[in-house]
Short mmCIF file of C-alpha atoms and ligand atoms in Angstrom, two decimals:
data_model
loop_
_atom_site.label_atom_id
_atom_site.label_comp_id
_atom_site.label_asym_id
_atom_site.label_seq_id
_atom_site.Cartn_x
_atom_site.Cartn_y
_atom_site.Cartn_z
CA MET A 1 0.00 0.00 0.00
CA ASP A 2 1.53 3.32 -1.10
CA PHE A 3 -0.69 5.69 0.87
CA SER A 4 -1.72 5.77 4.50
CA PRO A 5 -3.74 8.25 6.60
CA ALA A 6 -0.42 10.06 7.28
CA ASP A 7 -0.54 11.28 3.67
CA ALA A 8 -3.80 13.23 4.16
CA GLN A 9 -2.14 16.56 4.97
CA PRO A 10 -2.54 18.08 1.47
CA LEU A 11 -6.31 17.52 1.56
CA MET A 12 -8.23 20.59 2.62
CA TRP A 13 -9.56 19.88 6.09
CA ILE A 14 -13.35 19.81 6.20
CA THR A 15 -14.09 17.13 8.77
CA ALA A 16 -12.43 14.60 11.08
CA ARG A 17 -11.90 11.27 9.35
CA PRO A 18 -10.86 7.93 10.83
CA ASP A 19 -7.30 6.69 10.32
CA LEU A 20 -7.95 4.37 7.42
CA VAL A 21 -7.85 4.45 3.64
CA PHE A 22 -10.33 2.35 1.71
CA VAL A 23 -8.87 0.53 -1.26
CA GLU A 24 -11.50 -1.94 -2.46
CA GLY A 25 -15.20 -2.71 -2.32
CA ARG A 26 -17.34 -5.73 -3.23
CA GLY A 27 -21.06 -5.92 -2.56
CA SER A 28 -21.67 -5.02 1.09
CA TRP A 29 -17.97 -5.18 2.03
CA LEU A 30 -15.14 -2.63 1.98
CA THR A 31 -11.44 -3.33 2.54
CA ASP A 32 -8.99 -0.80 4.01
CA HIS A 33 -5.25 -0.24 3.47
CA ARG A 34 -4.35 -2.81 6.14
CA GLY A 35 -6.60 -5.47 4.64
CA LYS A 36 -9.30 -5.19 7.33
CA ARG A 37 -12.84 -5.76 6.06
CA TYR A 38 -15.93 -3.76 6.95
CA LEU A 39 -19.62 -4.61 6.53
CA ASP A 40 -20.96 -1.47 4.89
CA PHE A 41 -24.41 -0.23 5.96
CA VAL A 42 -23.64 3.32 4.84
CA GLN A 43 -22.83 2.61 1.17
CA GLY A 44 -21.42 6.01 0.35
CA TRP A 45 -24.38 7.72 2.07
CA ALA A 46 -27.17 5.68 0.40
CA VAL A 47 -25.40 6.17 -2.91
CA ASN A 48 -24.20 2.67 -3.89
CA CYS A 49 -27.70 1.28 -4.36
CA LEU A 50 -26.31 -1.92 -5.92
CA GLY A 51 -23.40 -2.20 -3.49
CA HIS A 52 -19.70 -1.94 -4.33
CA GLY A 53 -18.40 -3.11 -7.70
CA HIS A 54 -21.71 -4.32 -9.14
CA PRO A 55 -21.02 -5.81 -12.59
CA ALA A 56 -23.88 -3.90 -14.26
CA ILE A 57 -22.23 -0.62 -13.22
CA VAL A 58 -18.64 -1.69 -13.89
CA ASP A 59 -19.59 -2.96 -17.35
CA ALA A 60 -21.62 0.15 -18.23
CA LEU A 61 -18.72 2.40 -17.21
CA ALA A 62 -16.14 0.39 -19.12
CA ALA A 63 -18.25 0.08 -22.26
CA GLN A 64 -19.21 3.76 -22.35
CA ALA A 65 -15.70 4.95 -21.48
CA GLY A 66 -14.41 3.07 -24.50
CA LYS A 67 -17.11 4.52 -26.74
CA LEU A 68 -17.74 8.18 -25.89
CA ILE A 69 -17.07 10.07 -22.67
CA ASN A 70 -18.15 13.62 -23.43
CA PRO A 71 -19.28 15.26 -26.67
CA SER A 72 -20.29 18.44 -24.69
CA PRO A 73 -23.69 19.26 -23.21
CA ALA A 74 -24.52 21.28 -26.34
CA PHE A 75 -25.13 18.02 -28.24
CA TYR A 76 -27.45 15.07 -27.70
CA ASN A 77 -25.93 11.74 -26.70
CA GLU A 78 -27.49 8.28 -26.61
CA PRO A 79 -27.21 7.33 -22.90
CA SER A 80 -28.83 10.56 -21.69
CA LEU A 81 -31.72 10.15 -24.18
CA LYS A 82 -32.17 6.57 -23.04
CA LEU A 83 -32.09 7.49 -19.35
CA ALA A 84 -34.50 10.41 -19.86
CA ARG A 85 -36.91 8.07 -21.62
CA GLY A 86 -36.61 5.46 -18.86
CA LEU A 87 -37.14 7.94 -16.02
CA THR A 88 -40.17 9.58 -17.64
CA GLU A 89 -41.69 6.19 -18.51
CA HIS A 90 -41.30 5.00 -14.91
CA SER A 91 -42.57 8.20 -13.25
CA GLY A 92 -45.35 10.74 -13.63
CA PHE A 93 -42.96 13.34 -15.02
CA ASP A 94 -42.54 14.49 -18.61
CA ARG A 95 -39.06 16.00 -18.80
CA VAL A 96 -35.65 15.60 -17.22
CA PHE A 97 -32.57 17.78 -16.72
CA PHE A 98 -29.45 15.90 -15.67
CA ALA A 99 -26.80 17.24 -13.30
CA SER A 100 -24.02 15.80 -11.15
CA THR A 101 -25.06 16.27 -7.51
CA GLY A 102 -28.22 16.36 -5.44
CA ALA A 103 -27.60 19.98 -4.49
CA GLU A 104 -27.29 20.92 -8.15
CA ALA A 105 -30.58 19.17 -9.01
CA ASN A 106 -32.29 20.97 -6.11
CA GLU A 107 -30.76 24.29 -7.16
CA GLY A 108 -32.31 23.60 -10.59
CA ALA A 109 -35.67 22.83 -9.00
CA ILE A 110 -35.55 26.11 -7.08
CA LYS A 111 -34.68 28.01 -10.27
CA LEU A 112 -37.45 26.27 -12.22
CA ALA A 113 -40.02 27.10 -9.52
CA ARG A 114 -38.90 30.74 -9.38
CA LYS A 115 -39.02 30.98 -13.18
CA TRP A 116 -42.51 29.47 -13.17
CA GLY A 117 -43.52 32.02 -10.52
CA LYS A 118 -42.20 34.82 -12.67
CA VAL A 119 -43.97 33.59 -15.80
CA HIS A 120 -47.25 32.35 -14.28
CA LYS A 121 -47.66 33.80 -10.80
CA GLY A 122 -46.79 37.49 -10.84
CA GLY A 123 -43.21 37.04 -9.67
CA ALA A 124 -43.94 34.80 -6.68
CA PHE A 125 -40.65 33.26 -5.52
CA GLU A 126 -40.98 31.93 -1.97
CA ILE A 127 -40.58 28.19 -1.50
CA ILE A 128 -41.85 26.82 1.80
CA THR A 129 -39.47 24.18 3.18
CA PHE A 130 -39.30 22.34 6.50
CA THR A 131 -37.47 22.43 9.79
CA GLY A 132 -35.03 19.51 9.93
CA SER A 133 -34.84 19.23 6.14
CA PHE A 134 -31.66 18.80 4.10
CA HIS A 135 -31.39 19.87 0.47
CA GLY A 136 -27.67 20.30 -0.15
CA ARG A 137 -24.62 22.50 0.42
CA THR A 138 -24.81 25.26 -2.18
CA LEU A 139 -25.83 28.63 -0.74
CA ALA A 140 -29.42 28.36 -2.00
CA THR A 141 -29.89 24.73 -0.95
CA MET A 142 -28.34 25.46 2.46
CA SER A 143 -30.83 28.30 2.81
CA ALA A 144 -33.64 25.94 1.80
CA SER A 145 -32.47 23.38 4.38
CA GLY A 146 -33.90 23.47 7.88
CA LYS A 147 -30.77 22.14 9.55
CA PRO A 148 -30.17 23.68 12.98
CA GLY A 149 -27.46 26.36 12.83
CA TRP A 150 -27.48 26.68 9.07
CA ASP A 151 -29.53 29.89 9.17
CA THR A 152 -26.45 31.79 10.33
CA LEU A 153 -23.69 29.82 8.57
CA PHE A 154 -22.25 31.73 5.57
CA ALA A 155 -24.71 34.56 6.12
CA PRO A 156 -26.41 36.30 4.46
CA GLN A 157 -28.70 33.49 3.35
CA VAL A 158 -30.46 33.29 0.03
CA PRO A 159 -33.91 34.70 0.95
CA GLY A 160 -37.27 33.09 0.20
CA PHE A 161 -37.35 29.83 2.15
CA PRO A 162 -39.78 30.12 5.09
CA LYS A 163 -39.78 26.97 7.26
CA ALA A 164 -42.87 24.96 8.19
CA THR A 165 -43.10 21.90 10.45
CA LEU A 166 -43.19 18.43 8.89
CA ASN A 167 -46.54 16.63 9.21
CA ASP A 168 -48.26 19.85 10.33
CA LEU A 169 -50.45 21.17 7.52
CA ALA A 170 -51.54 24.26 9.45
CA SER A 171 -47.89 25.33 9.74
CA VAL A 172 -47.65 25.26 5.94
CA GLU A 173 -50.94 27.09 5.44
CA ALA A 174 -49.85 29.82 7.82
CA LEU A 175 -46.80 30.58 5.66
CA ILE A 176 -48.63 30.83 2.33
CA GLY A 177 -48.73 34.41 1.06
CA PRO A 178 -48.82 36.33 -2.23
CA ASN A 179 -45.13 35.55 -2.85
CA THR A 180 -45.42 31.80 -2.32
CA VAL A 181 -44.70 29.72 -5.40
CA ALA A 182 -44.00 26.20 -4.08
CA VAL A 183 -43.63 23.79 -1.20
CA MET A 184 -40.56 21.54 -1.18
CA LEU A 185 -39.93 18.50 1.01
CA GLU A 186 -38.22 15.14 1.39
CA PRO A 187 -40.78 12.28 1.60
CA VAL A 188 -38.56 10.94 4.38
CA GLN A 189 -36.18 13.45 5.98
CA GLY A 190 -32.90 11.56 5.70
CA GLU A 191 -30.16 13.69 7.27
CA GLY A 192 -32.76 14.98 9.72
CA GLY A 193 -32.88 11.50 11.28
CA VAL A 194 -35.06 9.34 9.01
CA VAL A 195 -38.32 11.16 9.74
CA PRO A 196 -41.06 10.12 7.33
CA ALA A 197 -43.72 12.53 6.10
CA THR A 198 -46.99 10.69 6.73
CA THR A 199 -49.12 9.52 3.82
CA GLU A 200 -51.93 11.65 5.18
CA PHE A 201 -49.67 14.74 5.26
CA LEU A 202 -48.34 14.18 1.73
CA GLN A 203 -51.87 13.77 0.37
CA ALA A 204 -53.14 16.84 2.25
CA LEU A 205 -50.13 18.84 1.05
CA ARG A 206 -50.82 17.87 -2.56
CA HIS A 207 -54.44 18.90 -2.10
CA LEU A 208 -53.50 22.22 -0.49
CA THR A 209 -50.85 23.14 -3.06
CA THR A 210 -53.18 22.32 -5.96
CA GLU A 211 -55.98 24.35 -4.40
CA ARG A 212 -53.70 27.36 -3.85
CA GLY A 213 -51.99 27.14 -7.24
CA LEU A 214 -48.58 26.21 -5.80
CA LEU A 215 -46.01 23.73 -7.05
CA LEU A 216 -45.18 20.67 -5.00
CA ILE A 217 -41.49 19.73 -5.16
CA VAL A 218 -40.26 16.42 -3.75
CA ASP A 219 -36.55 16.09 -3.00
CA GLU A 220 -36.04 12.36 -3.57
CA VAL A 221 -32.24 12.56 -3.67
CA GLN A 222 -32.10 10.10 -0.76
CA THR A 223 -35.53 8.41 -0.95
CA GLY A 224 -35.66 7.87 -4.72
CA MET A 225 -34.39 5.03 -6.90
CA GLY A 226 -35.89 2.19 -4.91
CA ARG A 227 -34.53 3.14 -1.48
CA THR A 228 -37.96 2.95 0.20
CA GLY A 229 -39.18 -0.13 -1.68
CA ALA A 230 -40.99 1.85 -4.40
CA LEU A 231 -39.04 3.40 -7.28
CA PHE A 232 -39.94 6.83 -5.82
CA ALA A 233 -41.08 7.36 -2.22
CA HIS A 234 -43.94 9.72 -3.08
CA GLN A 235 -45.58 6.81 -4.95
CA HIS A 236 -46.40 5.18 -1.59
CA ALA A 237 -48.78 8.10 -0.97
CA GLY A 238 -50.27 7.94 -4.47
CA ILE A 239 -49.56 11.63 -5.11
CA GLU A 240 -48.25 13.36 -8.23
CA PRO A 241 -45.81 16.16 -7.44
CA ASP A 242 -44.96 18.82 -10.06
CA ILE A 243 -41.20 18.55 -9.66
CA MET A 244 -38.91 15.81 -8.34
CA THR A 245 -35.17 15.71 -7.82
CA LEU A 246 -33.02 12.58 -7.78
CA GLY A 247 -29.38 12.03 -6.82
CA LYS A 248 -27.41 9.53 -4.76
CA GLY A 249 -28.77 6.10 -5.87
CA ILE A 250 -29.47 7.17 -9.46
CA GLY A 251 -25.75 6.93 -10.21
CA GLY A 252 -25.08 3.86 -8.06
CA GLY A 253 -21.91 5.57 -6.81
CA VAL A 254 -20.98 7.94 -9.66
CA PRO A 255 -21.92 11.64 -9.75
CA LEU A 256 -25.32 11.81 -11.41
CA SER A 257 -28.51 13.62 -10.44
CA ALA A 258 -31.72 14.64 -12.14
CA LEU A 259 -34.44 17.26 -12.05
CA LEU A 260 -37.80 16.01 -13.34
CA ALA A 261 -40.90 18.08 -14.00
CA LYS A 262 -44.39 17.99 -15.41
CA GLU A 263 -44.71 19.51 -18.88
CA ALA A 264 -46.77 22.46 -17.58
CA VAL A 265 -43.93 23.49 -15.26
CA CYS A 266 -41.13 23.36 -17.85
CA CYS A 267 -40.53 27.03 -18.64
CA PHE A 268 -36.74 27.44 -18.85
CA GLU A 269 -35.64 29.60 -21.75
CA ALA A 270 -32.31 29.30 -23.52
CA GLY A 271 -29.55 30.34 -21.14
CA ASP A 272 -31.53 29.81 -17.92
CA GLN A 273 -30.08 26.43 -17.05
CA GLY A 274 -27.05 24.37 -18.00
CA GLY A 275 -23.77 22.99 -16.71
CA THR A 276 -20.65 21.49 -18.22
CA TYR A 277 -21.37 17.91 -17.18
CA ASN A 278 -25.14 17.83 -17.59
CA GLY A 279 -26.24 14.62 -19.24
CA ASN A 280 -22.71 13.43 -19.93
CA PRO A 281 -22.85 9.96 -21.50
CA LEU A 282 -20.42 8.29 -19.07
CA MET A 283 -22.60 8.96 -16.01
CA ALA A 284 -25.88 8.58 -17.91
CA ALA A 285 -24.82 5.11 -19.08
CA VAL A 286 -24.44 4.11 -15.44
CA GLY A 287 -27.85 5.63 -14.69
CA VAL A 288 -29.37 3.44 -17.41
CA ALA A 289 -27.74 0.32 -15.93
CA VAL A 290 -29.01 1.23 -12.45
CA LEU A 291 -32.55 1.97 -13.65
CA ASP A 292 -32.67 -1.27 -15.68
CA THR A 293 -31.57 -3.25 -12.62
CA LEU A 294 -34.04 -1.59 -10.24
CA THR A 295 -36.97 -2.01 -12.62
CA ALA A 296 -36.26 -5.66 -13.46
CA PRO A 297 -39.20 -7.86 -12.41
CA GLY A 298 -39.25 -8.53 -8.68
CA PHE A 299 -36.34 -6.26 -7.69
CA LEU A 300 -38.33 -3.56 -5.88
CA ALA A 301 -40.63 -6.10 -4.22
CA GLU A 302 -37.50 -7.72 -2.77
CA VAL A 303 -36.22 -4.31 -1.55
CA ALA A 304 -39.54 -3.84 0.25
CA ALA A 305 -39.26 -7.34 1.77
CA LEU A 306 -35.66 -6.70 2.85
CA GLY A 307 -36.75 -3.39 4.35
CA ASP A 308 -39.46 -5.16 6.35
CA TYR A 309 -36.92 -7.74 7.47
CA LEU A 310 -34.47 -5.05 8.61
CA GLY A 311 -37.32 -3.26 10.40
CA VAL A 312 -38.34 -6.42 12.27
CA LYS A 313 -34.74 -7.15 13.28
CA LEU A 314 -34.20 -3.59 14.52
CA ARG A 315 -37.47 -3.68 16.48
CA GLU A 316 -36.46 -7.00 18.08
CA LEU A 317 -33.10 -5.52 19.05
CA SER A 318 -34.81 -2.44 20.45
CA ASP A 319 -37.22 -4.55 22.53
CA GLU A 320 -34.42 -6.78 23.74
CA LEU A 321 -32.21 -3.89 24.84
CA GLY A 322 -34.86 -1.41 25.95
CA LEU A 323 -34.20 1.12 23.18
CA ASN A 324 -36.75 3.53 21.68
CA GLY A 325 -37.82 1.56 18.62
CA GLU A 326 -37.14 2.04 14.94
CA ARG A 327 -38.59 3.98 12.03
CA GLY A 328 -38.19 4.48 8.31
CA GLN A 329 -39.30 3.03 5.01
CA GLY A 330 -37.77 0.25 2.92
CA LEU A 331 -33.99 0.22 3.32
CA LEU A 332 -33.79 3.68 4.83
CA ARG A 333 -34.25 3.07 8.53
CA ALA A 334 -33.17 4.34 11.93
CA LEU A 335 -32.79 2.69 15.33
CA LEU A 336 -33.74 5.09 18.10
CA LEU A 337 -31.36 4.91 21.04
CA ALA A 338 -32.23 5.61 24.66
CA ASP A 339 -29.37 8.14 24.90
CA GLU A 340 -26.96 10.15 22.75
CA ARG A 341 -24.44 7.36 22.19
CA GLY A 342 -24.87 7.34 18.39
CA PRO A 343 -21.46 8.73 17.36
CA ALA A 344 -19.64 6.57 19.95
CA VAL A 345 -21.43 3.44 18.71
CA VAL A 346 -20.54 4.31 15.10
CA GLU A 347 -16.87 4.53 16.10
CA ALA A 348 -16.95 1.34 18.18
CA ALA A 349 -18.64 -0.52 15.30
CA ARG A 350 -15.95 0.60 12.88
CA ASN A 351 -13.24 -0.47 15.33
CA LEU A 352 -14.65 -3.97 15.83
CA ALA A 353 -12.14 -6.71 15.04
CA PRO A 354 -11.39 -8.71 13.05
CA GLU A 355 -14.16 -7.18 10.89
CA GLY A 356 -15.63 -3.72 11.30
CA LEU A 357 -19.14 -2.41 10.72
CA LEU A 358 -19.92 0.91 9.02
CA LEU A 359 -22.95 2.78 10.31
CA ASN A 360 -23.95 6.40 10.53
CA ALA A 361 -25.54 8.59 13.21
CA PRO A 362 -27.04 11.68 11.57
CA ARG A 363 -28.37 12.63 15.03
CA PRO A 364 -26.72 11.55 18.31
CA HIS A 365 -29.77 9.63 19.55
CA LEU A 366 -30.16 7.39 16.51
CA LEU A 367 -28.33 5.13 14.09
CA ARG A 368 -29.16 5.19 10.37
CA PHE A 369 -29.09 2.12 8.12
CA MET A 370 -28.85 2.53 4.35
CA PRO A 371 -27.39 -0.71 2.99
CA ALA A 372 -27.19 -1.68 -0.66
CA LEU A 373 -30.65 -2.47 -2.05
CA ASN A 374 -29.38 -5.99 -2.81
CA VAL A 375 -28.10 -6.59 0.74
CA THR A 376 -28.80 -10.15 1.91
CA ARG A 377 -30.74 -11.31 4.97
CA GLU A 378 -27.51 -12.97 6.15
CA GLU A 379 -25.73 -9.61 5.99
CA ILE A 380 -28.59 -7.98 7.92
CA ASP A 381 -28.35 -10.75 10.57
CA ARG A 382 -24.58 -10.31 10.70
CA MET A 383 -24.95 -6.54 11.17
CA ILE A 384 -27.42 -7.06 14.02
CA GLY A 385 -25.05 -9.59 15.59
CA MET A 386 -22.16 -7.11 15.44
CA LEU A 387 -24.28 -4.25 16.78
CA ARG A 388 -25.95 -6.08 19.70
CA PRO A 389 -22.92 -6.24 22.08
CA LEU A 390 -22.08 -2.58 21.38
CA LEU A 391 -25.55 -1.45 22.41
CA ALA A 392 -25.87 -3.91 25.29
CA LYS A 393 -22.97 -2.28 27.14
C1 LIG B 401 -27.65 14.05 0.04
C2 LIG B 401 -28.85 14.91 -0.17
C3 LIG B 401 -28.79 16.08 -0.94
C4 LIG B 401 -27.49 16.63 -1.48
O1 LIG B 401 -26.91 15.81 -2.43
P1 LIG B 401 -25.37 16.06 -2.87
O2 LIG B 401 -25.14 15.08 -3.96
O3 LIG B 401 -24.55 15.84 -1.66
O4 LIG B 401 -25.30 17.47 -3.34
C5 LIG B 401 -29.96 16.78 -1.16
N1 LIG B 401 -31.14 16.34 -0.67
C6 LIG B 401 -31.23 15.23 0.07
C7 LIG B 401 -32.56 14.79 0.56
C8 LIG B 401 -30.09 14.47 0.35
O5 LIG B 401 -30.18 13.38 1.11
#
């Protein structure tokens, strides 16, 4: 091994990282620079929806890399046309704009809503978002996010994102004014701690926004692409939003995101939207491979079954150890601890020997589980077995 954590000095410091360098990944397992293996229930932050090194992704990358990597976003290319067709056929949306990150897709959604407000709603520009929400790390998406402390970070904020309370319709209604153009939310708040919007709330929100002539934007960067057991999480509630954003799982590990919209909302004019890498064939080819895999007969039903299995196992563990239960949808779940040991448990799990376990604690009182969508029941059992002694202490 040529590099070790001691070589990290030239990297700009943005966060504390553990003293290990990952060199290889296969399925639900990662290997570090010393050869230690880790069972991965983080998967690049719910990104590697097919796990590490899935042949469909490796083959798509290799084949497309050898064929055409980038003709420029000013020209059409086959993979992006194919992916746009697939996404519109499998959703209630008519058109797609591709980008590289979730924040960029959300930034596009914000721009599209503001443009629509300018064209159709007398210049209305406010987008109601929610306390505890997470929409990305650009200035506008940080302003849209309801993460504690972010209202003063990098001030001044981008204005126009009043915050309502999730699952409280009256709190949304109270914020609607002449400048309101849209409501934007995650069907399950991921970074906020795996907090699902209820079916009842999503349906009422769709009803309210339609009645008041507002757009409904769903940020499915984390919940989309099969993560919750349906291709898109809003489908569980049977609603049709006007705009949806996708990221994370859509690229199965490579930088790809998408902004989808109903025809009536698509009002960008030439020059309004773009980006050097939008719709580049290398990433789009991976997106096609991912979408084909997720939509193969039986795949999503199995994700739902695996999600139920994980939920049952977490509930059993919670009952056994006197924890506060579990919540989530499909393979996006959280175990609620009885205290704020989350970060310490994450570290202890990683340090387990001979094999480590990778988990994440977006809030100190809970652990989040976002394994590959093709995780096995044996791997779920193994994870529970590794976690039990850490929580029993
Ligand atoms: C991760 C995430 C984003 C940001 O995606 P990036 O690719 O990190 O820019 C936005 N919204 C939600 C719901 C996310 O989970």
